[in-house]
Amino acid sequence: MMNAKIRQPLTLPRRQGGAVSVLMVIAMAAIAMMAALALDGGHMLLNKTRLQNAVDAAALGGAKTLSQVKGSMNMASTTRTAALDTLSRNASAAGNTELATAVAGNPGSFAVVELSSSVYGPFSYPGPSDAKYVRVSVANYQLNGFFWSFVQSMGSGSLGSKAVAAIATAGPSPTSPCDVAPLMVCGDPGQYDPSAGNFWSYRFGDLVVLKTAAGNTSPIGPGNFQLLDFGSGGSSVREDLAGGGSVCRTVGDNVQTSPGNTVGPASQGLNTRFGIYNGPVSASNYPPDLVTSSSSPAMTYNDTLGQAQYKGKPVTSSGGDLSAGGEAIADYNDWRTQVAACVGGSGSGCQSNGVFERRMLKIVVGNCTGKQGGSSTIPVLGFGCYFVVQPMNGGGTQSQIFGQFVHECEGDNVPGPTPSSDAGPQIIQLYKTYINGSGTPSTDS
């Protein structure tokens, strides 16, 4: 008889429920930390973008204002006010509630506005008298914590406070300068020394006849009134002098002069810059300058003496100041001061629909050696920016255009090797922000 097998009792492993609970707690904590970091990280990224946009706009607004008030007594404070106002307006935009709260009431303590004459710095406030660039910076914009403190309590205290920073630099840079006026003055190719302030015999503030009138001795020859042939006769002259042209020329090229006085179209176009509208031109297409005032009576020209006169006395220029017989004449320096006051909100006689620098014309400087009468081909020496002193008279014998030489311009639509310092028409743009006085870019720009 076989013995029955004796069954041994089944031994079960010890339960691990407690260990699983611990692992679950650790996993949940890790997931919570990741979720917290994702939420706070996304919140930081969003607010960094909003802050950077606001700071960018503030720098652009400040630099634009600086270009308008440059040289005025309150240049720095006006620029700072404009930059902070732009910052506040952007912070108040829809969706920026948190930023608006941080900026509200005291934008000057939230952001720092500084000026410099170089895009590389150093930047400071009020900055140098020849400042062109504006830097706006926010070093520490504190944000709501959400789960930030929770993450720190779990062992990540090295994260520091939840804050973002932003910095932006803005200033002038040449833009498409294809808006040469259909006028030409004659220059001396042997007198070009920019370091001495001499541009083909023209210096800052010199009063120049930009267009001669009937009966005047022309620098180009009989039958020529310093007009250039840019297109379809009088209508082209009108549009180009009103500011609707898109003509480029290149140094060394030839320009074709256009015989004939073309008084009506020329005055109709030019005088829009003074808010005077006659003929087929309108304020909607060609607004006036910010400041349109000029001396009364207007200057005249004495062809016999070859000089501009005011109340019968010769006009002289000294550092941009025009006068005749000791009496001051409204000039470029006066205009700059008035424009600065208009921008700063304290000026009088400011045009509500005015546009900055409408009274500046970019004009060909030609080599008139061997000049001829009538239609002539003239080599281009360069381009000059001239301030138009007064409206053009519609009468043939006094239909001159008077301008003051301000500086050399670009006219070929090709910027030089250092665009930020090129002469000519400019736009205000953002630049890479550099650590003061160096070529090292900031990580926050």
Short mmCIF file of C-alpha atoms in Angstrom, two decimals, residues 36-301:
data_model
loop_
_atom_site.label_atom_id
_atom_site.label_comp_id
_atom_site.label_asym_id
_atom_site.label_seq_id
_atom_site.Cartn_x
_atom_site.Cartn_y
_atom_site.Cartn_z
CA ALA A 36 4.21 73.29 -11.82
CA LEU A 37 7.39 74.02 -13.76
CA ALA A 38 5.49 73.74 -17.06
CA LEU A 39 2.79 76.14 -15.85
CA ASP A 40 5.19 78.65 -14.34
CA GLY A 41 7.63 78.27 -17.20
CA GLY A 42 4.92 78.97 -19.77
CA HIS A 43 3.77 81.94 -17.71
CA MET A 44 7.34 83.30 -17.62
CA LEU A 45 7.82 82.82 -21.37
CA LEU A 46 4.54 84.57 -22.16
CA ASN A 47 5.36 87.52 -19.92
CA LYS A 48 8.93 87.72 -21.21
CA THR A 49 7.51 88.09 -24.73
CA ARG A 50 4.98 90.71 -23.63
CA LEU A 51 7.64 92.64 -21.74
CA GLN A 52 10.10 92.50 -24.65
CA ASN A 53 7.46 93.78 -27.07
CA ALA A 54 6.65 96.68 -24.75
CA VAL A 55 10.33 97.53 -24.24
CA ASP A 56 11.01 97.32 -27.99
CA ALA A 57 8.15 99.74 -28.67
CA ALA A 58 9.38 102.08 -25.93
CA ALA A 59 12.90 102.20 -27.40
CA LEU A 60 11.52 102.88 -30.89
CA GLY A 61 9.22 105.60 -29.58
CA GLY A 62 12.02 107.23 -27.63
CA ALA A 63 14.44 107.12 -30.57
CA LYS A 64 11.85 108.61 -32.93
CA THR A 65 11.24 111.48 -30.51
CA LEU A 66 14.99 111.96 -30.03
CA SER A 67 15.43 112.40 -33.79
CA GLN A 68 12.83 115.18 -33.69
CA VAL A 69 14.10 117.06 -30.64
CA LYS A 70 17.84 116.55 -31.10
CA GLY A 71 19.73 119.64 -30.02
CA SER A 72 16.93 121.10 -27.91
CA MET A 73 17.35 122.06 -24.26
CA ASN A 74 15.04 119.34 -22.92
CA MET A 75 16.14 116.67 -25.39
CA ALA A 76 16.81 113.92 -22.83
CA SER A 77 13.73 114.48 -20.67
CA THR A 78 11.42 114.70 -23.69
CA THR A 79 12.89 111.46 -25.06
CA ARG A 80 12.51 109.69 -21.72
CA THR A 81 8.92 110.87 -21.34
CA ALA A 82 8.05 109.61 -24.83
CA ALA A 83 9.68 106.21 -24.22
CA LEU A 84 7.92 105.68 -20.88
CA ASP A 85 4.60 106.82 -22.33
CA THR A 86 4.94 104.24 -25.12
CA LEU A 87 5.81 101.58 -22.52
CA SER A 88 2.71 102.45 -20.47
CA ARG A 89 0.44 102.38 -23.51
CA ASN A 90 1.70 98.96 -24.57
CA ALA A 91 1.42 97.62 -21.03
CA SER A 92 -2.23 98.73 -21.00
CA ALA A 93 -3.08 96.73 -24.13
CA ALA A 94 -5.58 93.88 -23.92
CA GLY A 95 -4.16 90.76 -22.24
CA ASN A 96 -1.37 92.60 -20.44
CA THR A 97 -3.13 92.97 -17.08
CA GLU A 98 -0.18 91.74 -15.04
CA LEU A 99 2.28 93.99 -16.88
CA ALA A 100 -0.10 96.96 -16.65
CA THR A 101 -0.30 96.49 -12.87
CA ALA A 102 3.49 96.44 -12.57
CA VAL A 103 3.94 99.57 -14.70
CA ALA A 104 0.90 101.54 -13.50
CA GLY A 105 1.55 104.81 -11.77
CA ASN A 106 5.32 104.82 -11.95
CA PRO A 107 6.85 103.60 -15.22
CA GLY A 108 10.04 105.50 -14.39
CA SER A 109 10.83 103.12 -11.53
CA PHE A 110 9.89 100.07 -13.60
CA ALA A 111 12.09 100.83 -16.63
CA VAL A 112 15.35 102.70 -17.21
CA VAL A 113 15.76 104.96 -20.26
CA GLU A 114 19.29 105.90 -21.35
CA LEU A 115 20.87 107.68 -24.34
CA SER A 116 24.12 107.33 -26.27
CA SER A 117 25.87 108.66 -29.37
CA SER A 118 26.94 105.12 -30.30
CA VAL A 119 24.91 101.96 -30.67
CA TYR A 120 27.62 100.21 -28.63
CA GLY A 121 27.28 102.66 -25.74
CA PRO A 122 28.09 103.59 -23.11
CA PHE A 123 24.48 104.55 -22.32
CA SER A 124 23.50 106.95 -19.59
CA TYR A 125 20.92 109.54 -18.66
CA PRO A 126 20.71 112.33 -19.73
CA GLY A 127 23.43 111.13 -22.07
CA PRO A 128 25.66 113.12 -24.46
CA SER A 129 24.48 116.18 -26.37
CA ASP A 130 24.90 114.35 -29.68
CA ALA A 131 22.92 111.29 -28.60
CA LYS A 132 21.16 109.33 -31.36
CA TYR A 133 20.38 105.99 -29.73
CA VAL A 134 17.93 105.11 -26.96
CA ARG A 135 18.11 102.08 -24.67
CA VAL A 136 15.19 100.95 -22.51
CA SER A 137 15.77 98.21 -19.94
CA VAL A 138 13.78 96.38 -17.28
CA ALA A 139 16.07 94.44 -14.96
CA ASN A 140 13.58 92.70 -12.68
CA TYR A 141 9.90 92.24 -13.55
CA GLN A 142 8.48 90.15 -10.69
CA LEU A 143 5.74 87.67 -11.66
CA ASN A 144 3.02 85.83 -9.77
CA GLY A 145 4.38 82.58 -8.26
CA PHE A 146 1.61 80.00 -8.81
CA PHE A 147 3.47 76.74 -7.94
CA TRP A 148 6.91 78.35 -7.88
CA SER A 149 7.12 78.33 -4.07
CA PHE A 150 5.93 74.71 -4.00
CA VAL A 151 8.77 73.63 -6.30
CA GLN A 152 11.25 75.50 -4.15
CA SER A 153 9.91 73.80 -1.00
CA MET A 154 10.58 70.44 -2.63
CA GLY A 155 14.29 71.14 -2.75
CA SER A 156 14.70 73.58 -5.65
CA GLY A 157 15.27 76.72 -3.63
CA SER A 158 18.11 77.70 -5.96
CA LEU A 159 15.53 78.74 -8.55
CA GLY A 160 15.38 82.20 -7.01
CA SER A 161 12.49 84.59 -7.45
CA LYS A 162 10.20 84.31 -10.46
CA ALA A 163 11.12 87.29 -12.63
CA VAL A 164 12.01 88.21 -16.21
CA ALA A 165 14.11 91.00 -17.76
CA ALA A 166 14.22 92.76 -21.13
CA ILE A 167 16.35 95.35 -22.91
CA ALA A 168 16.08 97.09 -26.29
CA THR A 169 18.14 99.61 -28.24
CA ALA A 170 16.81 101.74 -31.10
CA GLY A 171 18.20 104.46 -33.32
CA PRO A 172 18.50 105.78 -36.87
CA SER A 173 19.40 103.80 -39.96
CA PRO A 174 19.15 104.88 -43.60
CA THR A 175 16.19 103.68 -45.59
CA SER A 176 15.36 103.83 -49.29
CA PRO A 177 16.50 107.35 -50.25
CA CYS A 178 14.90 107.30 -53.69
CA ASP A 179 13.16 110.63 -53.33
CA VAL A 180 15.59 113.07 -54.93
CA ALA A 181 13.92 116.42 -55.66
CA PRO A 182 14.09 117.53 -59.33
CA LEU A 183 16.53 120.33 -58.48
CA MET A 184 20.29 120.72 -58.76
CA VAL A 185 22.92 123.03 -57.35
CA CYS A 186 26.43 123.33 -58.75
CA GLY A 187 29.34 122.23 -56.57
CA ASP A 188 33.11 122.49 -56.70
CA PRO A 189 34.64 118.98 -57.05
CA GLY A 190 37.91 120.27 -55.58
CA GLN A 191 36.28 121.35 -52.32
CA TYR A 192 35.13 118.21 -50.59
CA ASP A 193 36.47 117.74 -47.09
CA PRO A 194 33.82 116.32 -44.74
CA SER A 195 36.23 116.39 -41.79
CA ALA A 196 36.36 120.18 -42.19
CA GLY A 197 32.61 120.47 -42.79
CA ASN A 198 33.12 121.38 -46.45
CA PHE A 199 30.89 119.66 -49.02
CA TRP A 200 31.68 120.83 -52.57
CA SER A 201 32.02 124.41 -51.16
CA TYR A 202 28.79 124.18 -49.09
CA ARG A 203 28.86 124.40 -45.30
CA PHE A 204 26.20 124.00 -42.66
CA GLY A 205 23.67 126.83 -42.76
CA ASP A 206 24.75 128.30 -46.11
CA LEU A 207 21.84 129.98 -47.89
CA VAL A 208 21.59 128.65 -51.45
CA VAL A 209 19.30 129.35 -54.40
CA LEU A 210 17.92 125.91 -55.24
CA LYS A 211 15.95 127.18 -58.23
CA THR A 212 16.48 130.42 -60.12
CA ALA A 213 13.70 132.64 -61.51
CA ALA A 214 13.02 134.47 -64.74
CA GLY A 215 15.66 137.13 -65.38
CA ASN A 216 18.20 135.54 -63.04
CA THR A 217 21.69 134.54 -64.11
CA SER A 218 21.63 130.75 -64.12
CA PRO A 219 24.64 128.80 -62.80
CA ILE A 220 24.03 126.30 -65.60
CA GLY A 221 23.35 128.66 -68.47
CA PRO A 222 20.59 130.60 -70.27
CA GLY A 223 17.18 128.92 -70.33
CA ASN A 224 18.02 126.67 -67.39
CA PHE A 225 16.44 127.19 -63.96
CA GLN A 226 18.16 124.31 -62.09
CA LEU A 227 15.28 121.90 -62.74
CA LEU A 228 16.08 118.28 -63.61
CA ASP A 229 14.26 116.14 -66.13
CA PHE A 230 12.81 113.28 -64.09
CA GLY A 231 9.76 112.49 -66.18
CA SER A 232 6.67 113.94 -67.78
CA GLY A 233 7.19 117.69 -67.63
CA GLY A 234 5.29 119.91 -65.24
CA SER A 235 3.21 117.16 -63.63
CA SER A 236 6.39 115.29 -62.70
CA VAL A 237 7.94 118.45 -61.24
CA ARG A 238 4.80 119.04 -59.16
CA GLU A 239 4.66 115.50 -57.75
CA ASP A 240 8.39 115.27 -57.08
CA LEU A 241 8.55 118.63 -55.29
CA ALA A 242 5.47 117.71 -53.26
CA GLY A 243 7.26 114.58 -52.08
CA GLY A 244 5.74 111.94 -54.33
CA GLY A 245 8.87 111.11 -56.29
CA SER A 246 10.85 107.88 -56.21
CA VAL A 247 13.95 108.85 -58.16
CA CYS A 248 17.46 107.56 -57.42
CA ARG A 249 20.69 108.74 -58.93
CA THR A 250 24.28 107.56 -58.39
CA VAL A 251 27.45 109.55 -57.81
CA GLY A 252 29.33 109.72 -61.13
CA ASP A 253 26.19 109.30 -63.22
CA ASN A 254 24.84 112.09 -65.40
CA VAL A 255 21.57 113.95 -64.85
CA GLN A 256 19.66 115.74 -67.55
CA THR A 257 18.58 119.29 -66.85
CA SER A 258 15.16 120.48 -68.00
CA PRO A 259 14.85 123.90 -69.63
CA GLY A 260 11.92 126.13 -68.72
CA ASN A 261 10.80 127.83 -65.52
CA THR A 262 7.75 125.64 -64.79
CA VAL A 263 6.70 128.09 -62.08
CA GLY A 264 3.10 126.90 -61.55
CA PRO A 265 3.75 123.17 -61.05
CA ALA A 266 6.93 123.83 -59.04
CA SER A 267 5.22 126.18 -56.58
CA GLN A 268 2.14 123.95 -56.30
CA GLY A 269 4.29 120.99 -55.35
CA LEU A 270 6.81 122.67 -53.05
CA ASN A 271 4.28 124.76 -51.14
CA THR A 272 2.37 121.71 -49.91
CA ARG A 273 5.23 121.43 -47.41
CA PHE A 274 4.00 124.76 -45.97
CA GLY A 275 0.33 123.76 -45.96
CA ILE A 276 -0.44 125.77 -49.10
CA TYR A 277 -2.55 123.88 -51.64
CA ASN A 278 -3.15 125.03 -55.19
CA GLY A 279 -3.70 122.86 -58.23
CA PRO A 280 -4.08 119.06 -58.20
CA VAL A 281 -2.49 118.44 -54.78
CA SER A 282 -4.13 117.73 -51.44
CA ALA A 283 -3.26 117.64 -47.74
CA SER A 284 -4.29 113.98 -47.53
CA ASN A 285 -1.59 113.02 -50.02
CA TYR A 286 0.97 115.68 -49.09
CA PRO A 287 0.62 116.90 -45.50
CA PRO A 288 2.50 119.98 -44.31
CA ASP A 289 5.56 120.07 -42.11
CA LEU A 290 5.14 120.15 -38.33
CA VAL A 291 6.18 123.82 -38.49
CA THR A 292 5.29 125.93 -41.54
CA SER A 293 6.12 129.46 -40.34
CA SER A 294 8.61 131.70 -42.17
CA SER A 295 9.62 135.35 -42.04
CA SER A 296 7.35 138.01 -43.47
CA PRO A 297 7.96 139.67 -45.82
CA ALA A 298 9.73 136.93 -47.73
CA MET A 299 13.32 137.12 -48.89
CA THR A 300 13.92 138.31 -52.43
CA TYR A 301 16.83 137.93 -54.82
#
